[in-house]
PDB file of C-alpha atoms in Angstrom:
ATOM      1  CA  MET J   5      35.487 138.876-257.337  1.00 43.00           C
ATOM      2  CA  VAL J   6      33.554 141.510-255.372  1.00 40.00           C
ATOM      3  CA  VAL J   7      32.172 138.802-253.070  1.00 42.00           C
ATOM      4  CA  LEU J   8      35.680 137.519-252.447  1.00 39.00           C
ATOM      5  CA  ALA J   9      36.916 141.018-251.631  1.00 40.00           C
ATOM      6  CA  LEU J  10      34.012 141.646-249.246  1.00 39.00           C
ATOM      7  CA  THR J  11      34.534 138.264-247.606  1.00 42.00           C
ATOM      8  CA  SER J  12      38.210 139.077-247.124  1.00 42.00           C
ATOM      9  CA  LEU J  13      37.378 142.441-245.567  1.00 44.00           C
ATOM     10  CA  THR J  14      34.847 140.860-243.232  1.00 46.00           C
ATOM     11  CA  ALA J  15      37.267 138.148-242.207  1.00 45.00           C
ATOM     12  CA  CYS J  16      39.928 140.738-241.371  1.00 52.00           C
ATOM     13  CA  SER J  17      37.495 142.809-239.334  1.00 57.00           C
ATOM     14  CA  LYS J  18      37.786 141.941-235.658  1.00 82.00           C
ATOM     15  CA  ASP J  19      36.215 143.523-232.644  1.00 92.00           C
ATOM     16  CA  ARG J  20      38.630 144.784-230.073  1.00 96.00           C
ATOM     17  CA  ILE J  21      38.266 146.649-226.817  1.00 97.00           C
ATOM     18  CA  ILE J  22      39.927 150.068-226.861  1.00 98.00           C
ATOM     19  CA  SER J  23      40.266 152.889-224.370  1.00 97.00           C
ATOM     20  CA  TYR J  24      37.786 155.754-224.311  1.00 96.00           C
ATOM     21  CA  ASP J  25      40.598 158.102-225.367  1.00 96.00           C
ATOM     22  CA  GLN J  26      40.992 156.198-228.647  1.00 97.00           C
ATOM     23  CA  LEU J  27      37.512 157.235-229.833  1.00 97.00           C
ATOM     24  CA  PRO J  28      37.327 159.879-232.570  1.00 97.00           C
ATOM     25  CA  ALA J  29      36.983 163.411-231.151  1.00 98.00           C
ATOM     26  CA  ASN J  30      33.436 163.825-232.495  1.00 98.00           C
ATOM     27  CA  ALA J  31      32.305 160.670-230.681  1.00 98.00           C
ATOM     28  CA  LYS J  32      33.845 161.841-227.410  1.00 97.00           C
ATOM     29  CA  ASN J  33      32.115 165.214-227.800  1.00 97.00           C
ATOM     30  CA  VAL J  34      28.704 163.519-228.147  1.00 97.00           C
ATOM     31  CA  ILE J  35      29.309 161.296-225.128  1.00 97.00           C
ATOM     32  CA  GLU J  36      30.562 164.142-222.954  1.00 95.00           C
ATOM     33  CA  LYS J  37      27.646 166.389-223.936  1.00 96.00           C
ATOM     34  CA  TYR J  38      24.737 163.918-223.752  1.00 96.00           C
ATOM     35  CA  PHE J  39      25.880 160.956-221.656  1.00 93.00           C
ATOM     36  CA  ASP J  40      27.854 160.248-218.506  1.00 83.00           C
ATOM     37  CA  LYS J  41      31.440 159.545-219.554  1.00 81.00           C
ATOM     38  CA  VAL J  42      32.214 158.231-216.059  1.00 79.00           C
ATOM     39  CA  ASN J  43      29.764 155.369-216.541  1.00 93.00           C
ATOM     40  CA  VAL J  44      31.296 153.977-219.747  1.00 96.00           C
ATOM     41  CA  SER J  45      31.606 150.219-219.301  1.00 96.00           C
ATOM     42  CA  TYR J  46      33.670 149.595-222.423  1.00 97.00           C
ATOM     43  CA  VAL J  47      34.457 150.841-225.934  1.00 98.00           C
ATOM     44  CA  LYS J  48      34.660 148.356-228.789  1.00 98.00           C
ATOM     45  CA  GLN J  49      36.173 149.003-232.214  1.00 98.00           C
ATOM     46  CA  ASP J  50      35.166 146.909-235.196  1.00 97.00           C
ATOM     47  CA  GLY J  51      37.381 147.258-238.257  1.00 94.00           C
ATOM     48  CA  THR J  52      40.098 149.790-238.928  1.00 91.00           C
ATOM     49  CA  GLY J  53      40.657 152.976-240.876  1.00 89.00           C
ATOM     50  CA  MET J  54      37.700 154.285-242.842  1.00 90.00           C
ATOM     51  CA  TRP J  55      35.766 151.066-242.118  1.00 94.00           C
ATOM     52  CA  ALA J  56      36.076 151.358-238.358  1.00 96.00           C
ATOM     53  CA  GLU J  57      32.950 151.472-236.240  1.00 97.00           C
ATOM     54  CA  TYR J  58      32.792 152.142-232.529  1.00 98.00           C
ATOM     55  CA  GLU J  59      30.359 150.858-229.921  1.00 98.00           C
ATOM     56  CA  VAL J  60      30.235 152.502-226.508  1.00 98.00           C
ATOM     57  CA  LYS J  61      28.402 150.540-223.816  1.00 97.00           C
ATOM     58  CA  PHE J  62      27.485 152.185-220.533  1.00 96.00           C
ATOM     59  CA  MET J  63      27.116 150.565-217.112  1.00 95.00           C
ATOM     60  CA  ASN J  64      23.307 150.890-217.342  1.00 94.00           C
ATOM     61  CA  MET J  65      23.413 148.972-220.683  1.00 95.00           C
ATOM     62  CA  ASP J  66      22.691 152.047-222.840  1.00 96.00           C
ATOM     63  CA  GLU J  67      24.645 151.851-226.096  1.00 97.00           C
ATOM     64  CA  VAL J  68      25.875 154.376-228.652  1.00 98.00           C
ATOM     65  CA  GLU J  69      27.520 153.585-232.006  1.00 98.00           C
ATOM     66  CA  PHE J  70      29.671 155.796-234.216  1.00 98.00           C
ATOM     67  CA  ASP J  71      31.324 155.528-237.622  1.00 97.00           C
ATOM     68  CA  SER J  72      35.043 155.976-238.272  1.00 97.00           C
ATOM     69  CA  LYS J  73      34.762 159.783-238.144  1.00 97.00           C
ATOM     70  CA  GLY J  74      32.826 159.755-234.894  1.00 97.00           C
ATOM     71  CA  THR J  75      29.489 160.499-236.546  1.00 97.00           C
ATOM     72  CA  LEU J  76      26.548 159.100-234.606  1.00 98.00           C
ATOM     73  CA  LYS J  77      25.076 155.913-236.105  1.00 98.00           C
ATOM     74  CA  SER J  78      22.722 154.763-233.353  1.00 98.00           C
ATOM     75  CA  VAL J  79      21.576 155.217-229.780  1.00 98.00           C
ATOM     76  CA  ASP J  80      19.864 152.417-227.842  1.00 98.00           C
ATOM     77  CA  MET J  81      18.580 153.519-224.452  1.00 97.00           C
ATOM     78  CA  ARG J  82      17.708 150.909-221.850  1.00 93.00           C
ATOM     79  CA  SER J  83      17.362 153.448-219.044  1.00 90.00           C
ATOM     80  CA  GLY J  84      15.300 156.235-220.546  1.00 93.00           C
ATOM     81  CA  GLU J  85      14.838 158.156-223.754  1.00 96.00           C
ATOM     82  CA  VAL J  86      17.299 159.167-226.453  1.00 98.00           C
ATOM     83  CA  PRO J  87      18.527 162.718-225.773  1.00 97.00           C
ATOM     84  CA  SER J  88      16.225 164.878-227.895  1.00 97.00           C
ATOM     85  CA  ALA J  89      19.046 166.895-229.455  1.00 97.00           C
ATOM     86  CA  LEU J  90      20.330 163.694-231.110  1.00 98.00           C
ATOM     87  CA  VAL J  91      17.068 163.106-232.994  1.00 98.00           C
ATOM     88  CA  PRO J  92      16.155 165.375-235.942  1.00 98.00           C
ATOM     89  CA  GLN J  93      13.422 167.899-235.137  1.00 98.00           C
ATOM     90  CA  LEU J  94      11.052 166.608-237.858  1.00 98.00           C
ATOM     91  CA  ILE J  95      11.105 163.137-236.285  1.00 98.00           C
ATOM     92  CA  ARG J  96      10.538 164.533-232.788  1.00 98.00           C
ATOM     93  CA  THR J  97       7.600 166.584-234.073  1.00 98.00           C
ATOM     94  CA  TYR J  98       6.088 163.554-235.814  1.00 98.00           C
ATOM     95  CA  VAL J  99       6.269 161.522-232.600  1.00 98.00           C
ATOM     96  CA  ALA J 100       4.802 164.340-230.493  1.00 97.00           C
ATOM     97  CA  ASP J 101       1.937 164.858-232.953  1.00 97.00           C
ATOM     98  CA  ASN J 102       1.103 161.190-233.497  1.00 97.00           C
ATOM     99  CA  PHE J 103       2.190 159.320-230.374  1.00 97.00           C
ATOM    100  CA  ALA J 104       1.646 161.689-227.453  1.00 94.00           C
ATOM    101  CA  GLY J 105       3.123 160.406-224.213  1.00 95.00           C
ATOM    102  CA  GLN J 106       5.582 158.047-225.895  1.00 97.00           C
ATOM    103  CA  VAL J 107       9.317 158.607-226.040  1.00 98.00           C
ATOM    104  CA  ILE J 108      12.059 157.544-228.440  1.00 98.00           C
ATOM    105  CA  ILE J 109      14.184 154.810-226.878  1.00 98.00           C
ATOM    106  CA  LYS J 110      16.194 153.897-229.976  1.00 98.00           C
ATOM    107  CA  TYR J 111      17.404 156.018-232.875  1.00 98.00           C
ATOM    108  CA  SER J 112      19.585 155.033-235.810  1.00 98.00           C
ATOM    109  CA  VAL J 113      20.776 156.532-239.060  1.00 97.00           C
ATOM    110  CA  GLU J 114      20.337 154.078-241.924  1.00 96.00           C
ATOM    111  CA  LYS J 115      21.242 154.124-245.628  1.00 95.00           C
ATOM    112  CA  TYR J 116      17.612 154.852-246.511  1.00 95.00           C
ATOM    113  CA  GLY J 117      17.119 157.480-243.782  1.00 97.00           C
ATOM    114  CA  HIS J 118      16.342 157.076-240.077  1.00 98.00           C
ATOM    115  CA  GLU J 119      14.726 154.547-237.768  1.00 98.00           C
ATOM    116  CA  ILE J 120      13.295 154.979-234.290  1.00 98.00           C
ATOM    117  CA  LYS J 121      11.725 152.765-231.671  1.00 98.00           C
ATOM    118  CA  LEU J 122       9.187 154.105-229.203  1.00 98.00           C
ATOM    119  CA  ASN J 123       8.777 152.928-225.626  1.00 97.00           C
ATOM    120  CA  GLY J 124       5.361 151.549-226.636  1.00 96.00           C
ATOM    121  CA  GLY J 125       7.116 149.093-228.968  1.00 96.00           C
ATOM    122  CA  LEU J 126       6.478 150.667-232.386  1.00 97.00           C
ATOM    123  CA  GLU J 127       9.353 150.933-234.818  1.00 98.00           C
ATOM    124  CA  ILE J 128       9.124 153.698-237.422  1.00 98.00           C
ATOM    125  CA  GLU J 129      11.304 154.135-240.499  1.00 98.00           C
ATOM    126  CA  PHE J 130      11.734 157.513-242.195  1.00 98.00           C
ATOM    127  CA  ASP J 131      13.303 158.259-245.566  1.00 98.00           C
ATOM    128  CA  LYS J 132      16.015 160.892-245.929  1.00 97.00           C
ATOM    129  CA  SER J 133      13.325 163.578-246.302  1.00 97.00           C
ATOM    130  CA  PHE J 134      11.714 162.454-243.013  1.00 97.00           C
ATOM    131  CA  ASN J 135       8.652 160.923-244.656  1.00 97.00           C
ATOM    132  CA  VAL J 136       7.371 157.785-242.919  1.00 97.00           C
ATOM    133  CA  ARG J 137       8.371 154.676-244.879  1.00 97.00           C
ATOM    134  CA  LYS J 138       7.132 151.973-242.544  1.00 96.00           C
ATOM    135  CA  ILE J 139       5.569 151.440-239.128  1.00 97.00           C
ATOM    136  CA  ASP J 140       6.028 148.084-237.449  1.00 95.00           C
ATOM    137  CA  ASP J 141       5.213 146.653-234.043  1.00 85.00           C
TER     138      ASP J 141
END
């Protein structure tokens, strides 16, 4: 029964292009503070209501994703590093202490904690207490 319900929800969930103004206020605040709103290529909404997710793609192919409330889910930078203020301080300190000279090019909030990717190719997972769970190349 649960599988059927989840399948039905997934089937009803369709991506659609929306205007920048239709983003939740929190998402717009992040974009206007840390990114160049003028260079937004498109905004895509997946799902509706409390299941909605938003993807903002920029002209330079950088990408930011938000949940239904506009809370940051992920940042994928193709043109530089993730703005430092968007990454928790404990993660930034870990990278500075252990991978000097490398920068965070991808950051995401996951159910288990956080995940980053460095410009050198390493992917690092942290638990919710910012302890390293896994390092992968």
